């Protein structure tokens, strides 16, 4: 018989470091475009699984010793390989018991129109697709879960000012997948506290000033993530040599929007792309600063 315990045991067997189960009724009030009940109308709960990303990948970038491994191992591997194998295996486990399992992986270039909660690490194709609901009152395709909301409802963590989902176990160094299911599993309590204390360390650490009181400006982030700043170790004198905005851009003072960000991407070719993923040349400084802060104030489990 499928139980919350057997599902969690299986998640851990398949490599998850964290697992929580959230009551789908707690999504009441969610915009239809992000509501798991629009994905599986008979859904009873959402299963969340978290995978730790090794600290060393961040520390190497912080110490400016290595940048090349973070994106393939810390982003792509989790979202495109581990997540897929995990989700397909856990779906088979659930479906063998007679229930449906609608698997949800993070897709960095898929977001509902106007969503600014994710760093567009890949080409932002979805914003360009025209989609409309089949009838009024229904969401346009595709319905995409808000991972931060789902993590909170599953009791796993909560979003910080930087936009990252923070967990007591791994701070921001974790990536998530979710499964919407009609299996009647016992649910965990939602994550009812805040790990983010508004310290502002993420804001100060970002070389592009992409984080403010209202959260992260993802277009600003996408440009500085790709290295348009003076702390980029691969910066050259040739970069934007004849552009009057050069100094302002290098110091992170220039404000980018979707159009100006897209225009500058071709100049940000300091390292080769990896399977379509832009290299990370800001070192995810916001998350490294956040991790250090949470550790210092005792909000992270000591490992
Ligand atoms: S530090 Fe990097 S990932 Fe974080 S907000 Fe700034 S540019 Fe984006
Ligand atoms: S660095 Fe501070 S303000 Fe930023 S997300 Fe972490 S705890 Fe919140």
Coordinates of N, CA and C in Angstrom, one line a residue, residues 104-264:
X104 N 6.9 17.2 -12.3 CA 7.2 18.6 -12.6 C 8.6 18.9 -12.3
X105 N 9.4 19.2 -13.4 CA 10.8 19.5 -13.2 C 10.9 21.0 -13.5
X106 N 12.0 21.6 -12.9 CA 12.3 23.0 -13.2 C 12.8 23.1 -14.6
X107 N 12.2 24.0 -15.4 CA 12.7 24.3 -16.7 C 13.0 25.8 -16.8
X108 N 14.2 26.1 -16.8 CA 14.6 27.5 -16.6 C 14.1 28.4 -17.7
X109 N 13.8 27.9 -18.9 CA 13.3 28.8 -19.9 C 11.8 28.8 -20.1
X110 N 11.1 28.0 -19.2 CA 9.7 28.0 -19.3 C 9.1 28.8 -18.1
X111 N 8.3 29.8 -18.4 CA 7.7 30.5 -17.3 C 6.4 31.1 -17.9
X112 N 5.5 31.3 -17.0 CA 4.3 32.0 -17.5 C 4.6 33.4 -17.8
X113 N 3.8 34.0 -18.7 CA 4.1 35.3 -19.1 C 4.1 36.3 -18.0
X114 N 5.2 37.1 -18.0 CA 5.3 38.1 -16.9 C 5.9 37.7 -15.7
X115 N 6.2 36.4 -15.5 CA 6.9 35.9 -14.3 C 8.3 36.4 -14.3
X116 N 8.7 37.0 -13.2 CA 10.0 37.5 -13.1 C 10.7 36.9 -11.9
X117 N 10.2 35.7 -11.5 CA 10.8 35.1 -10.3 C 12.0 34.2 -10.6
X118 N 12.3 34.0 -11.9 CA 13.4 33.1 -12.2 C 14.5 33.8 -13.0
X119 N 15.7 33.4 -12.8 CA 16.8 33.9 -13.7 C 16.7 33.2 -15.0
X120 N 16.5 34.0 -16.1 CA 16.4 33.3 -17.4 C 17.8 32.8 -17.8
X121 N 18.2 31.6 -17.3 CA 19.5 31.0 -17.6 C 19.6 30.6 -19.1
X122 N 18.4 30.2 -19.6 CA 18.4 29.8 -21.0 C 17.7 30.9 -21.8
X123 N 17.6 30.7 -23.1 CA 16.9 31.6 -24.0 C 15.4 31.5 -23.5
X124 N 14.8 32.7 -23.4 CA 13.5 32.7 -22.8 C 12.4 32.5 -23.9
X125 N 12.3 31.2 -24.4 CA 11.4 30.9 -25.5 C 10.0 31.0 -25.1
X126 N 9.6 30.7 -23.9 CA 8.2 30.6 -23.6 C 7.5 31.9 -23.7
X127 N 8.2 33.0 -23.3 CA 7.6 34.3 -23.3 C 7.2 34.7 -24.8
X128 N 7.8 34.0 -25.7 CA 7.6 34.4 -27.1 C 6.5 33.5 -27.7
X129 N 6.0 32.5 -27.0 CA 5.0 31.6 -27.6 C 3.6 32.3 -27.3
X130 N 2.8 32.3 -28.3 CA 1.4 32.8 -28.1 C 0.5 31.7 -27.7
X131 N -0.1 31.8 -26.5 CA -1.0 30.8 -26.1 C -2.2 31.4 -25.5
X132 N -3.4 30.8 -25.7 CA -4.6 31.4 -25.1 C -5.4 30.2 -24.5
X133 N -6.2 30.5 -23.5 CA -7.0 29.5 -22.8 C -8.0 28.9 -23.8
X134 N -8.4 27.7 -23.6 CA -9.4 27.1 -24.5 C -10.8 27.7 -24.3
X135 N -11.0 28.2 -23.1 CA -12.3 29.0 -22.9 C -12.1 30.0 -21.7
X136 N -12.9 31.0 -21.6 CA -12.7 32.0 -20.5 C -12.7 31.3 -19.2
X137 N -11.8 31.8 -18.3 CA -11.7 31.3 -17.0 C -10.8 30.1 -16.8
X138 N -10.3 29.6 -17.9 CA -9.3 28.6 -17.9 C -7.9 29.2 -18.1
X139 N -6.9 28.5 -17.6 CA -5.5 29.1 -17.8 C -5.0 28.8 -19.2
X140 N -4.1 29.7 -19.6 CA -3.5 29.4 -20.9 C -2.4 28.3 -20.7
X141 N -2.2 27.5 -21.7 CA -1.1 26.5 -21.6 C 0.3 27.3 -21.5
X142 N 1.2 26.9 -20.8 CA 1.2 25.7 -19.9 C 1.0 26.2 -18.5
X143 N 0.4 25.4 -17.6 CA 0.3 25.6 -16.2 C 1.6 25.2 -15.6
X144 N 2.3 26.2 -14.9 CA 3.6 25.9 -14.4 C 3.6 26.2 -12.9
X145 N 3.9 25.3 -12.1 CA 4.0 25.4 -10.6 C 4.9 26.5 -10.2
X146 N 4.5 27.2 -9.2 CA 5.4 28.2 -8.5 C 6.2 27.3 -7.5
X147 N 7.5 27.0 -7.8 CA 8.2 26.1 -7.0 C 8.4 26.6 -5.5
X148 N 8.5 27.9 -5.4 CA 8.7 28.5 -4.0 C 7.4 28.2 -3.2
X149 N 6.3 28.4 -3.8 CA 5.0 28.2 -3.1 C 4.9 26.7 -2.8
X150 N 5.2 25.8 -3.8 CA 5.1 24.4 -3.6 C 6.0 23.9 -2.5
X151 N 7.3 24.5 -2.4 CA 8.2 24.1 -1.4 C 7.7 24.5 0.0
X152 N 7.1 25.6 0.1 CA 6.5 26.0 1.4 C 5.3 25.1 1.8
X153 N 4.4 24.8 0.8 CA 3.3 24.0 1.2 C 3.7 22.5 1.5
X154 N 4.8 22.1 0.9 CA 5.4 20.8 1.2 C 6.2 20.8 2.5
X155 N 6.4 21.9 3.1 CA 7.1 22.0 4.4 C 8.6 22.0 4.2
X156 N 9.1 22.3 3.0 CA 10.5 22.2 2.8 C 11.3 23.4 3.0
X157 N 10.8 24.6 2.7 CA 11.6 25.8 2.8 C 10.7 27.0 2.4
X158 N 11.4 28.1 2.3 CA 10.6 29.4 1.9 C 11.6 30.3 1.1
X159 N 10.9 31.1 0.3 CA 11.7 32.0 -0.6 C 12.3 33.1 0.2
X160 N 13.6 33.4 -0.2 CA 14.2 34.6 0.4 C 14.2 35.8 -0.5
X161 N 14.7 36.9 0.0 CA 14.7 38.1 -0.8 C 15.4 37.9 -2.1
X162 N 16.4 37.1 -2.2 CA 17.2 36.9 -3.4 C 16.4 36.1 -4.4
X163 N 15.3 35.5 -4.0 CA 14.5 34.7 -5.0 C 14.7 33.3 -4.8
X164 N 15.8 32.9 -4.1 CA 16.1 31.5 -4.0 C 15.2 30.9 -2.9
X165 N 14.9 29.6 -3.0 CA 14.2 28.9 -1.9 C 15.2 28.5 -0.9
X166 N 15.0 28.9 0.3 CA 16.0 28.6 1.4 C 15.5 27.5 2.3
X167 N 16.3 26.5 2.6 CA 16.0 25.4 3.4 C 16.8 25.4 4.6
X168 N 16.3 24.8 5.8 CA 17.2 24.8 7.0 C 18.4 23.9 6.8
X169 N 18.3 22.9 5.9 CA 19.4 21.9 5.7 C 20.5 22.4 4.8
X170 N 20.1 23.1 3.8 CA 21.1 23.5 2.7 C 21.1 24.9 2.3
X171 N 20.3 25.7 3.1 CA 20.2 27.1 2.7 C 19.7 27.2 1.2
X172 N 20.3 28.0 0.4 CA 19.9 28.1 -1.0 C 20.5 27.1 -1.9
X173 N 21.4 26.2 -1.4 CA 22.1 25.3 -2.2 C 21.3 24.0 -2.4
X174 N 20.2 24.1 -3.1 CA 19.3 23.0 -3.3 C 18.4 23.2 -4.5
X175 N 18.1 22.1 -5.2 CA 17.2 22.3 -6.3 C 16.0 21.3 -6.2
X176 N 14.9 21.6 -6.7 CA 13.6 20.9 -6.4 C 13.0 20.3 -7.6
X177 N 12.2 19.2 -7.3 CA 11.2 18.7 -8.3 C 9.9 18.4 -7.5
X178 N 8.8 18.3 -8.2 CA 7.5 18.1 -7.6 C 6.7 17.1 -8.4
X179 N 5.8 16.4 -7.7 CA 4.9 15.4 -8.3 C 3.5 15.8 -7.8
X180 N 2.6 16.0 -8.7 CA 1.2 16.2 -8.3 C 0.5 14.8 -8.5
X181 N -0.2 14.4 -7.4 CA -0.8 13.0 -7.4 C -2.1 13.0 -6.8
X182 N -2.9 12.0 -7.2 CA -4.2 11.8 -6.6 C -4.1 10.7 -5.5
X183 N -2.9 10.3 -5.2 CA -2.7 9.4 -4.1 C -3.1 10.0 -2.7
X184 N -3.9 9.4 -1.9 CA -4.3 10.0 -0.6 C -3.2 9.8 0.5
X185 N -2.2 10.6 0.4 CA -1.0 10.5 1.3 C -1.2 11.4 2.5
X186 N -0.7 11.0 3.6 CA -0.7 11.9 4.8 C 0.3 13.1 4.5
X187 N -0.2 14.3 4.7 CA 0.6 15.5 4.3 C 1.3 16.1 5.5
X188 N 2.4 16.8 5.2 CA 3.2 17.5 6.2 C 2.6 18.9 6.4
X189 N 3.0 19.5 7.5 CA 2.6 20.9 7.8 C 3.4 21.7 6.8
X190 N 2.8 22.8 6.4 CA 3.6 23.8 5.6 C 4.8 24.4 6.4
X191 N 5.7 24.9 5.6 CA 6.9 25.6 6.3 C 6.4 27.0 6.7
X192 N 6.1 27.1 8.0 CA 5.4 28.3 8.5 C 6.3 29.3 9.2
X193 N 7.6 29.3 8.8 CA 8.5 30.3 9.3 C 9.3 30.9 8.2
X194 N 10.1 31.9 8.5 CA 10.9 32.6 7.5 C 12.4 32.3 7.8
X195 N 13.2 31.9 6.8 CA 14.6 31.8 7.1 C 15.3 33.1 6.7
X196 N 14.7 33.7 5.7 CA 15.2 35.0 5.3 C 14.9 36.1 6.3
X197 N 16.0 36.7 6.9 CA 15.8 37.7 7.9 C 15.9 39.1 7.3
X198 N 16.0 39.2 6.0 CA 16.1 40.5 5.3 C 17.5 41.2 5.5
X199 N 18.5 40.4 5.8 CA 19.8 41.0 6.1 C 20.4 41.8 5.0
X200 N 20.0 41.5 3.7 CA 20.5 42.3 2.6 C 21.9 41.9 2.1
X201 N 22.4 40.8 2.6 CA 23.7 40.3 2.1 C 23.7 39.9 0.7
X202 N 22.6 39.3 0.2 CA 22.5 38.9 -1.2 C 22.5 40.2 -2.1
X203 N 21.8 41.2 -1.6 CA 21.7 42.4 -2.3 C 23.1 43.1 -2.5
X204 N 23.8 43.1 -1.4 CA 25.2 43.7 -1.5 C 26.2 42.9 -2.3
X205 N 26.0 41.6 -2.3 CA 26.9 40.7 -3.0 C 26.8 40.7 -4.5
X206 N 25.6 41.1 -5.0 CA 25.3 41.0 -6.4 C 26.1 42.1 -7.2
X207 N 27.0 41.7 -8.1 CA 27.7 42.7 -8.9 C 26.9 43.5 -9.8
X208 N 25.7 43.1 -10.0 CA 24.8 43.9 -11.0 C 23.7 44.6 -10.3
X209 N 23.7 44.6 -8.9 CA 22.6 45.3 -8.2 C 21.2 44.8 -8.7
X210 N 21.1 43.5 -8.8 CA 19.9 43.0 -9.4 C 18.8 42.7 -8.3
X211 N 19.2 42.8 -7.1 CA 18.3 42.5 -6.0 C 17.9 43.7 -5.2
X212 N 16.6 44.0 -5.0 CA 16.2 45.1 -4.2 C 15.1 44.7 -3.3
X213 N 14.5 45.7 -2.6 CA 13.5 45.4 -1.6 C 12.4 44.6 -2.2
X214 N 12.1 44.8 -3.5 CA 11.0 44.1 -4.1 C 11.4 42.8 -4.7
X215 N 12.6 42.3 -4.5 CA 13.0 41.0 -5.0 C 14.1 41.2 -6.1
X216 N 14.1 40.2 -6.9 CA 15.2 40.1 -8.0 C 14.6 40.6 -9.3
X217 N 15.4 41.5 -10.0 CA 15.1 41.9 -11.3 C 15.8 40.9 -12.2
X218 N 15.1 40.0 -12.8 CA 15.8 38.9 -13.5 C 16.5 39.3 -14.8
X219 N 16.1 40.4 -15.5 CA 16.8 40.8 -16.6 C 18.2 41.4 -16.2
X220 N 18.1 42.2 -15.2 CA 19.4 42.7 -14.6 C 20.3 41.5 -14.2
X221 N 19.7 40.6 -13.6 CA 20.4 39.4 -13.1 C 21.0 38.6 -14.3
X222 N 20.2 38.5 -15.4 CA 20.7 37.6 -16.5 C 21.9 38.2 -17.2
X223 N 22.1 39.5 -17.1 CA 23.2 40.2 -17.8 C 24.5 40.0 -16.9
X224 N 24.3 40.2 -15.6 CA 25.4 40.1 -14.7 C 25.8 38.7 -14.3
X225 N 24.8 37.8 -14.4 CA 25.1 36.4 -14.2 C 26.1 36.0 -15.3
X226 N 25.9 36.5 -16.5 CA 26.8 36.2 -17.6 C 28.1 37.0 -17.7
X227 N 28.3 37.9 -16.6 CA 29.7 38.4 -16.5 C 29.9 39.9 -16.9
X228 N 28.9 40.7 -17.0 CA 29.1 42.1 -17.5 C 29.6 43.0 -16.4
X229 N 30.4 42.5 -15.5 CA 30.9 43.3 -14.3 C 32.4 43.2 -14.1
X230 N 32.9 44.2 -13.4 CA 34.4 44.2 -13.3 C 34.9 43.1 -12.4
X231 N 34.2 42.4 -11.6 CA 34.7 41.3 -10.9 C 34.7 40.0 -11.7
X232 N 34.3 40.0 -12.9 CA 34.4 38.9 -13.7 C 35.9 38.6 -14.1
X233 N 36.4 37.4 -13.6 CA 37.8 37.2 -13.9 C 38.2 37.1 -15.3
X234 N 37.2 36.9 -16.2 CA 37.5 36.8 -17.6 C 37.3 38.1 -18.4
X235 N 37.1 39.1 -17.7 CA 36.8 40.4 -18.3 C 38.0 40.9 -19.1
X236 N 37.8 41.5 -20.3 CA 38.8 42.0 -21.2 C 38.7 43.5 -21.4
X237 N 39.8 44.1 -21.8 CA 39.7 45.5 -22.2 C 38.9 45.7 -23.4
X238 N 38.8 44.7 -24.2 CA 38.0 44.9 -25.5 C 36.5 44.9 -25.2
X239 N 36.1 44.4 -24.1 CA 34.6 44.4 -23.8 C 34.0 45.7 -23.9
X240 N 33.0 45.9 -24.8 CA 32.3 47.2 -25.0 C 33.2 48.4 -25.1
X241 N 34.4 48.2 -25.7 CA 35.4 49.2 -25.8 C 34.9 50.6 -26.2
X242 N 34.0 50.6 -27.2 CA 33.6 51.9 -27.7 C 32.2 52.2 -27.3
X243 N 31.7 51.6 -26.3 CA 30.4 51.8 -25.8 C 30.4 52.9 -24.7
X244 N 29.8 54.0 -24.8 CA 29.8 55.0 -23.7 C 29.3 54.5 -22.4
X245 N 28.5 53.4 -22.4 CA 27.9 52.9 -21.2 C 28.9 52.0 -20.4
X246 N 30.1 51.8 -21.0 CA 30.9 50.7 -20.5 C 31.2 50.8 -18.9
X247 N 31.6 51.9 -18.5 CA 31.9 52.1 -17.0 C 30.7 51.8 -16.2
X248 N 29.6 52.4 -16.6 CA 28.3 52.3 -15.9 C 27.9 50.8 -15.8
X249 N 28.1 50.1 -16.9 CA 27.7 48.7 -17.0 C 28.6 47.9 -16.1
X250 N 29.9 48.1 -16.2 CA 30.9 47.3 -15.5 C 30.7 47.5 -14.0
X251 N 30.2 48.6 -13.5 CA 30.1 48.8 -12.1 C 28.7 48.4 -11.6
X252 N 27.9 47.9 -12.6 CA 26.5 47.4 -12.2 C 25.5 48.5 -12.0
X253 N 25.8 49.7 -12.5 CA 24.9 50.8 -12.3 C 23.9 50.9 -13.4
X254 N 24.2 50.4 -14.6 CA 23.3 50.5 -15.7 C 22.1 49.6 -15.5
X255 N 20.9 50.0 -15.8 CA 19.7 49.2 -15.6 C 19.2 48.6 -16.9
X256 N 19.2 47.3 -17.0 CA 18.8 46.5 -18.2 C 17.3 46.1 -18.1
X257 N 16.7 46.1 -19.3 CA 15.4 45.5 -19.4 C 15.5 44.4 -20.4
X258 N 14.3 43.8 -20.7 CA 14.4 42.6 -21.6 C 15.1 42.9 -22.9
X259 N 14.8 44.1 -23.5 CA 15.4 44.5 -24.8 C 16.9 44.7 -24.7
X260 N 17.3 45.5 -23.8 CA 18.7 45.8 -23.7 C 19.5 44.6 -23.2
X261 N 18.9 43.8 -22.4 CA 19.6 42.6 -22.0 C 19.8 41.7 -23.2
X262 N 18.8 41.5 -24.0 CA 19.0 40.6 -25.1 C 20.0 41.1 -26.1
X263 N 20.1 42.5 -26.2 CA 21.0 43.1 -27.1 C 22.5 42.8 -26.7
X264 N 22.7 42.8 -25.4 CA 24.1 42.7 -24.9 C 24.6 41.2 -24.8

